[in-house]
Short mmCIF file of C-alpha atoms and ligand atoms in Angstrom, two decimals:
data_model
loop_
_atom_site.label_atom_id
_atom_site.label_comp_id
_atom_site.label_asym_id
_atom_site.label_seq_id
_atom_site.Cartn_x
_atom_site.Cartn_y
_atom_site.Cartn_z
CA UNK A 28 -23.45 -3.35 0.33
CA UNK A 29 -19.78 -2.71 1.30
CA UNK A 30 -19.24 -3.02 5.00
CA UNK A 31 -17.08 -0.20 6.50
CA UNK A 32 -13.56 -1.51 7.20
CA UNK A 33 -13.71 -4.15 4.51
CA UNK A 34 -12.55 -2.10 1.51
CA UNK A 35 -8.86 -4.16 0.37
CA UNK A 36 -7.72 -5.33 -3.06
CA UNK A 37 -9.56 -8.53 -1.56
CA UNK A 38 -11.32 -10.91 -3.83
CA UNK A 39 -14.55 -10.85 -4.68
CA UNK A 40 -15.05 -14.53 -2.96
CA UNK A 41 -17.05 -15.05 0.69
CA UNK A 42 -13.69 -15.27 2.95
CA UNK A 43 -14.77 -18.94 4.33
CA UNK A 44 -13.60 -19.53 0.70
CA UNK A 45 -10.39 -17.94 0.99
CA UNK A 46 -7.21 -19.63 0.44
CA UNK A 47 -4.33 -20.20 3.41
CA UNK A 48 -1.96 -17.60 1.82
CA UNK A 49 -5.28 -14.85 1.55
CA UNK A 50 -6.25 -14.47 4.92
CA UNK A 51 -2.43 -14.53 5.93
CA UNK A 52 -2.06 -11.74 3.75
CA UNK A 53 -4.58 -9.52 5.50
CA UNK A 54 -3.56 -10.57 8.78
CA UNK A 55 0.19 -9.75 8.23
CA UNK A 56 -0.27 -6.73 6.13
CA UNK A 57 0.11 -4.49 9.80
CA UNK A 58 0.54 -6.39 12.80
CA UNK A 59 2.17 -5.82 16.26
CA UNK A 60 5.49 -7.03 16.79
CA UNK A 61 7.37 -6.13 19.68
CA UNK A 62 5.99 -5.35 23.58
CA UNK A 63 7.82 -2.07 23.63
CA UNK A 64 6.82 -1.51 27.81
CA UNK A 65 9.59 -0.11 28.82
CA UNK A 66 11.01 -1.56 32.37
CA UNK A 67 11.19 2.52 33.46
CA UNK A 68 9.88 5.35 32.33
CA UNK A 69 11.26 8.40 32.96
CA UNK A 70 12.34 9.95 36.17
CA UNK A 71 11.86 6.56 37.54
CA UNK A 72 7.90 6.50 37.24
CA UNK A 73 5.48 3.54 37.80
CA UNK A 74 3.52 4.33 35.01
CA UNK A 75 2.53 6.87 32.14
CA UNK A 76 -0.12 9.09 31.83
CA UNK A 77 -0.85 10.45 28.04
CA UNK A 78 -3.74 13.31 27.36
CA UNK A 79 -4.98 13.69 24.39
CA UNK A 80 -7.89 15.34 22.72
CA UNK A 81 -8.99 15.69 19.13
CA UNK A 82 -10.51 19.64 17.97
CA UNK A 83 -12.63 18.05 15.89
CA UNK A 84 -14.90 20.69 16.20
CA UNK A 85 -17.41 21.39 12.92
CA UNK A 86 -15.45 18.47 10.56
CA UNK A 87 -17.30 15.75 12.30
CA UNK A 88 -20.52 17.03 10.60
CA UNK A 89 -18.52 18.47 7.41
CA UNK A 90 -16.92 15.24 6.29
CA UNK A 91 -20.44 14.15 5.89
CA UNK A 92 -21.30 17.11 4.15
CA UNK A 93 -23.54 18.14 6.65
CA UNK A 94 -23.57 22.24 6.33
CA UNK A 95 -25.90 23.78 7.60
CA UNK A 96 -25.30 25.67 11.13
CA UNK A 97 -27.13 23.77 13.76
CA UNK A 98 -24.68 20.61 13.10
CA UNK A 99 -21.93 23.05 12.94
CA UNK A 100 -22.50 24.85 16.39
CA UNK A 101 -22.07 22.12 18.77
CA UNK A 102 -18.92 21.64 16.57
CA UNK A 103 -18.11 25.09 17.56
CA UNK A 104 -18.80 24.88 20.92
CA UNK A 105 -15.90 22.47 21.40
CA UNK A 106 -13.68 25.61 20.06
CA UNK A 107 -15.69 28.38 21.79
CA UNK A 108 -16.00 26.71 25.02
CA UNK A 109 -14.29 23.25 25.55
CA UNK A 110 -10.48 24.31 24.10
CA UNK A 111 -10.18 27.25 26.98
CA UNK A 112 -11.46 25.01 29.50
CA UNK A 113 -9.32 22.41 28.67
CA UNK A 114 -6.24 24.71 28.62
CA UNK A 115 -7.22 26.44 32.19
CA UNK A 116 -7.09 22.59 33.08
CA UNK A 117 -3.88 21.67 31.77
CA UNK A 118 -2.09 24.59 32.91
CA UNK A 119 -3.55 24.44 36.37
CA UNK A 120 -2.09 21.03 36.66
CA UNK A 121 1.01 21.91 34.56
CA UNK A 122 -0.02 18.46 32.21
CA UNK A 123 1.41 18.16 28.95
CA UNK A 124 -1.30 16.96 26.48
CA UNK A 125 -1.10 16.14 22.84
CA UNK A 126 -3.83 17.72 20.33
CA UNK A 127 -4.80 15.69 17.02
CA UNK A 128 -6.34 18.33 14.76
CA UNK A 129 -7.42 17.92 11.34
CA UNK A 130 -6.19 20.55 8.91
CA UNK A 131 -9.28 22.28 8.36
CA UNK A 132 -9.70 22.96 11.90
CA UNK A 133 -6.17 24.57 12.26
CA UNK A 134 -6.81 26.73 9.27
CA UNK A 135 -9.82 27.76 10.93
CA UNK A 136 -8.66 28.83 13.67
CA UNK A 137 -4.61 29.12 13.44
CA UNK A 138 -4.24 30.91 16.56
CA UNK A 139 -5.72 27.83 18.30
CA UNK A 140 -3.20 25.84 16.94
CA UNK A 141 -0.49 27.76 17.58
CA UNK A 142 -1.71 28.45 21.21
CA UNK A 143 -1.21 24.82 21.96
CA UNK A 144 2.13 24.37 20.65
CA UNK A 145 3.17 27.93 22.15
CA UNK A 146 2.05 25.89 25.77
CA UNK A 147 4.35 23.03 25.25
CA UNK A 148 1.60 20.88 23.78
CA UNK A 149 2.06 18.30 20.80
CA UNK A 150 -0.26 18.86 17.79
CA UNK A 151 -0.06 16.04 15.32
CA UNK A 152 -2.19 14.58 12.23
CA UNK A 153 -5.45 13.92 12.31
CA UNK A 154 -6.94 13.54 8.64
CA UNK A 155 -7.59 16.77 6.60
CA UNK A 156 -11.50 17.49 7.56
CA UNK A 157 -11.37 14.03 9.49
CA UNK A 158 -12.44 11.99 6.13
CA UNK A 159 -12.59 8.42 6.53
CA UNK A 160 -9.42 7.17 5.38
CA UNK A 161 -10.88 3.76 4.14
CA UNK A 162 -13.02 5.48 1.36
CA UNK A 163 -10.33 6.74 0.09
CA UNK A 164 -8.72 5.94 -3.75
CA UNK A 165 -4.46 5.43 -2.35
CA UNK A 166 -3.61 8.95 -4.15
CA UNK A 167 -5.93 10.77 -2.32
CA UNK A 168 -5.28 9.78 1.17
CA UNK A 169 -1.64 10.22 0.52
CA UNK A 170 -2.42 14.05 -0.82
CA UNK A 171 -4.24 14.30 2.46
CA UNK A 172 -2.17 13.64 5.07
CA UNK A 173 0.92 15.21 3.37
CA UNK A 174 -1.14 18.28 3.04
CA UNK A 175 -2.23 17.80 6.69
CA UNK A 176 1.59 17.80 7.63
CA UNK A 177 2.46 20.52 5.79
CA UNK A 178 -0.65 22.84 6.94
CA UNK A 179 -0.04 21.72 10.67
CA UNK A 180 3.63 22.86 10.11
CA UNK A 181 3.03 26.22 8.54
CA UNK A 182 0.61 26.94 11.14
CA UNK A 183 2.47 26.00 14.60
CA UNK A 184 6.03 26.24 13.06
CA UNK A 185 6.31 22.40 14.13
CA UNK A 186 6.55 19.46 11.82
CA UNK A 187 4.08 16.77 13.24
CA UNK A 188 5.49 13.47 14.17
CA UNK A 189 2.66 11.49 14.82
CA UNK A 190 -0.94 10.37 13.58
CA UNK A 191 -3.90 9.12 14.89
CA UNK A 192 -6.65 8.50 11.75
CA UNK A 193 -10.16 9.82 12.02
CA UNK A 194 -12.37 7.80 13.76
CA UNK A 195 -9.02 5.59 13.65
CA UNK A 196 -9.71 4.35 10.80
CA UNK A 197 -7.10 2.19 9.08
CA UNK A 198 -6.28 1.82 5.24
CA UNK A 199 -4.14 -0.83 3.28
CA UNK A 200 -2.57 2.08 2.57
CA UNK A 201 -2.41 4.03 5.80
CA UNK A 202 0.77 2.49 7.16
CA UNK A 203 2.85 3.39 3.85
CA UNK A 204 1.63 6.46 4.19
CA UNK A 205 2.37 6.98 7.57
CA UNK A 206 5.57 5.51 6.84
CA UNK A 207 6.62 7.84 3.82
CA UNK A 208 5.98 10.93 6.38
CA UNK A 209 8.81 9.78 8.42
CA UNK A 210 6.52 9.54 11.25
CA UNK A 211 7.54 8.61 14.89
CA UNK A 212 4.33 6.75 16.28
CA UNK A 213 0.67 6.13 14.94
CA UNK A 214 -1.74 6.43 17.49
CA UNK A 215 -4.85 4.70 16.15
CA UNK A 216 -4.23 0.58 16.68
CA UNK A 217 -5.56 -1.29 19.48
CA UNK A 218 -3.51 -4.55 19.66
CA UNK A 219 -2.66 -3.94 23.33
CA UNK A 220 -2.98 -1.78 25.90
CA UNK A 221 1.10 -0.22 25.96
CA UNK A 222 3.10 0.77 23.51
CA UNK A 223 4.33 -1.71 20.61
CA UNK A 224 6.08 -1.83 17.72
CA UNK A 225 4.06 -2.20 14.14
CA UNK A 226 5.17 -4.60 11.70
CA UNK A 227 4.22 -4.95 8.19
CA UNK A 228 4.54 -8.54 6.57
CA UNK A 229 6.41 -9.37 9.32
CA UNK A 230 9.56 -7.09 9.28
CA UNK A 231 9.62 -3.79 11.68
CA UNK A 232 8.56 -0.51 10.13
CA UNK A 233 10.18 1.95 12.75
CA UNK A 234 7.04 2.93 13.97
CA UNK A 235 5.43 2.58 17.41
CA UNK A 236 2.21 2.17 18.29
CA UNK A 237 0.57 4.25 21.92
CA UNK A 238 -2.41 2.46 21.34
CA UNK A 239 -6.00 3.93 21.80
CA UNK A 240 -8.80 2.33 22.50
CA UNK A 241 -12.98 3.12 22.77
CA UNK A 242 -13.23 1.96 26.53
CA UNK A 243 -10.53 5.13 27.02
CA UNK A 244 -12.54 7.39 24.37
CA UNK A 245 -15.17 10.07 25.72
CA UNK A 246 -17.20 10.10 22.36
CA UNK A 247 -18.76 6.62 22.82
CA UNK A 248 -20.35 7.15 25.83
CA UNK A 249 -21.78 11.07 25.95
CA UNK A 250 -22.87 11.48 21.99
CA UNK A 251 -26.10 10.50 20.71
CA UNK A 252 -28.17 9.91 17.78
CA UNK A 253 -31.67 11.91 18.27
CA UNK A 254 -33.11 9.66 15.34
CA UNK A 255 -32.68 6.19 17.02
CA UNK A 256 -34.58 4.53 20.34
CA UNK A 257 -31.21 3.82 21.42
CA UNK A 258 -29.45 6.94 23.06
CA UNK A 259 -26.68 5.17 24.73
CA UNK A 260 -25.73 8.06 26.75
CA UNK A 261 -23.78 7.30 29.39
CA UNK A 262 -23.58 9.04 32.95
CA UNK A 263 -20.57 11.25 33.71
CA UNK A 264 -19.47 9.77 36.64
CA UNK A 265 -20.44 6.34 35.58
CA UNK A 266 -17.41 7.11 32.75
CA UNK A 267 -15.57 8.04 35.93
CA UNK A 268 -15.38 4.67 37.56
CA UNK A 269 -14.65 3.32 34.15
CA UNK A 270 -11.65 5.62 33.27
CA UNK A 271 -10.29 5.29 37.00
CA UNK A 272 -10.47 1.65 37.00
CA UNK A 273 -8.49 1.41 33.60
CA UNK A 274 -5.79 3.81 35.21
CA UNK A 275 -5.49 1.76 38.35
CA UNK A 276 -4.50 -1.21 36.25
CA UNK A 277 -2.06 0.31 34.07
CA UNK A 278 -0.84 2.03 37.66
CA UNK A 279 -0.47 -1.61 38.85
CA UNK A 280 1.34 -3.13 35.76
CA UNK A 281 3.51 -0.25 35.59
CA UNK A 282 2.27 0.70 32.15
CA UNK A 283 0.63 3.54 29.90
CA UNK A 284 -2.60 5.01 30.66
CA UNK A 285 -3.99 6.93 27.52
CA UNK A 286 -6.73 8.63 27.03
CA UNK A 287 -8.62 10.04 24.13
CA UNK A 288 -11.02 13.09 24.19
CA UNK A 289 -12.96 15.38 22.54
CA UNK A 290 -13.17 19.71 23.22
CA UNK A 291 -17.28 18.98 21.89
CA UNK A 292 -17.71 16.49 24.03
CA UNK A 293 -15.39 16.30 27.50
CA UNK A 294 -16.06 20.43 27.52
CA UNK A 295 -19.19 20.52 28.78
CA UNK A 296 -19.73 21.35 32.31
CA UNK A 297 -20.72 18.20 33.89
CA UNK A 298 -18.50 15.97 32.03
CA UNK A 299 -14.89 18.52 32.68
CA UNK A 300 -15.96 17.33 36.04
CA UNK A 301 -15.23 13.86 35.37
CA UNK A 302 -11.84 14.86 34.25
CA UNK A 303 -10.56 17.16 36.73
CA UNK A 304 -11.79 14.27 39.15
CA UNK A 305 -9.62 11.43 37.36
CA UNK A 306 -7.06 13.82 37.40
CA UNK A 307 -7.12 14.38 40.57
CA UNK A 308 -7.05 10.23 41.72
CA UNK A 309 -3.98 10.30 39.46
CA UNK A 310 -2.58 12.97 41.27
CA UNK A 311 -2.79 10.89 44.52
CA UNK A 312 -0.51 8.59 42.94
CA UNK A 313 3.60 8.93 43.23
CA UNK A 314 5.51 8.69 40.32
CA UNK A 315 3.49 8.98 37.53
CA UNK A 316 4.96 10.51 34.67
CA UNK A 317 2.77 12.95 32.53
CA UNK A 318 3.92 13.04 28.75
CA UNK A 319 2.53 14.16 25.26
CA UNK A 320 2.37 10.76 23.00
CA UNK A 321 5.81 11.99 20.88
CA UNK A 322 7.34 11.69 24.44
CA UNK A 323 6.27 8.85 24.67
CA UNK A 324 6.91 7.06 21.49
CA UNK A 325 10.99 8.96 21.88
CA UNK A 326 11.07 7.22 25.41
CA UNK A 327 10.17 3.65 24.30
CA UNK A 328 12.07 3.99 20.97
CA UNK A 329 14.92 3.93 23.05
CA UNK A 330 16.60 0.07 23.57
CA UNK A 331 17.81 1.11 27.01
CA UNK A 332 14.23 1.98 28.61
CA UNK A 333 13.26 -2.18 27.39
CA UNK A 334 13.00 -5.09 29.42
CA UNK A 335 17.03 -6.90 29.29
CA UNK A 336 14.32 -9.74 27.77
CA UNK A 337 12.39 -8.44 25.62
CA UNK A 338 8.74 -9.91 26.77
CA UNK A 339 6.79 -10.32 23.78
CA UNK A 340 3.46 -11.46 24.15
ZN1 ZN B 427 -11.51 12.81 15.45
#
């Protein structure tokens, strides 16, 4: 049996049998270099907020190839109901937010594409109909996101400059790939909580890292499986505490708080609650500064917004 994430060129031997110069290999192949926490954001801010949600809509249950329509209407409620409440949201606030939609969803429904783009959102790549990346032969992941650039771009008349893989996955061949796009930033690592840079083998690859991570992800605590005992469903304002906790640090260390949701999932009434709650403790901040990830990733690109020393960790 092949356990999910463990699909390399990697011998067929147990890895306590590995040689030195194997499990190097595998650790060095994409690593994080660089601390790039910038000593100022923009504007002066103490710390960055970045939004972002994933229309993942029916190609959770597609990729599966799960068809039939019950599966695919709580897909569809996330574009049906959670997209315009979202939006409402983000333009009563005036938030930018960044939108990481797989291809099939934008040639579902172009005009939601285009709508967030038209309102000064970011849409960038997220897989082609959110296919897990590691099952993937090297030509056809490459086809994918190329085609998932190139469909994003015809649709919202904006060439994507960032990724963040399904389910953030993570191929051998993902950062190559990622790299061959002449993308800005990746958004699917978790090897800190601010923005870094991504080596491979060692030497910088241009790209940074706004990492994500589970504990800031909506889908992990509201979904369910109706077939298990375990339905680790978690209560909306428990998630509350959690997210505003997580912001209050970042607030403190003068870093990024970024958070990952989902139209089918944060949409529903009691949980767009939560949010407009955590956005509202945010709000009673000063200086925060609110930017889509490509912001981001441009700001900390930048040599002058680092540390004189760079810190390293
Ligand atoms: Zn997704």
């Amino acid at each position: 049996m092949t356990v999910p994430g463990t699909r390399t060129e990697a011998t067929a031997q147990p890895a306590w049998a590995w040689e030195e110069a194997e499990w190097r290999r595998h650790v060095e192949r994409v690593r994080a270099g660089r601390s790039l926490k910038p000593s100022r954001w923009p504007g002066g801010a103490k710390a960055a907020v970045a939004l972002s949600f994933d229309p993942d809509h029916e190609t959770i249950p597609l990729r599966d190839g799960q068809v039939l329509p019950g599966k695919l209407a709580q897909g569809e409620y996330g574009a049906r109901v959670g997209v315009p409440r979202i939006l409402r949201l983000l333009e009563r606030r005036s938030l930018p937010a960044t939108f990481f939609m797989p291809a099939v969803c934008a040639l579902l429904r172009p005009d939601e594409a285009r709508g967030y783009t038209e309102r000064g959102h970011e849409v960038a790549i997220h897989g082609w109909i959110h296919e897990r990346n590691m099952e993937l032969a090297y030509e056809d992941e490459r086809d994918l996101a190329f085609r998932c650039a190139d469909t994003l771009e015809q649709i919202t008349g904006q060439r994507p400059v960032g990724i963040r893989t399904p389910s953030w996955d993570f191929s051998e061949h993902t950062l190559g790939i990622s790299r061959d796009l002449g993308l800005s930033y990746d958004s699917s690592l978790m090897a800190d909580d601010d923005p870094y840079e991504i080596l491979s083998y060692g030497e910088p690859t241009g790209l940074v890292e706004i990492p994500p991570e589970w504990i800031r992800d909506d889908a992990v605590y509201f979904n369910m499986d109706r077939y298990t005992a375990v339905r680790p469903y978690t209560v909306p304002r428990q998630v509350l505490g959690l997210w505003r906790d997580e912001f209050d640090a970042a607030y403190a260390e003068g870093g990024l708080f970024e958070l990952t949701m989902h139209p089918h999932v944060i949409g529903h009434r009691s949980r767009m609650v939560v949010l407009d709650e955590l956005l509202d403790h945010i709000a009673g901040h000063h200086d925060i500064w609110y930017a889509t990830h490509a912001q981001v990733a441009e700001h900390v690109r930048q040599p002058s917004a680092l540390p004189a020393e760079a810190p390293g960790r």
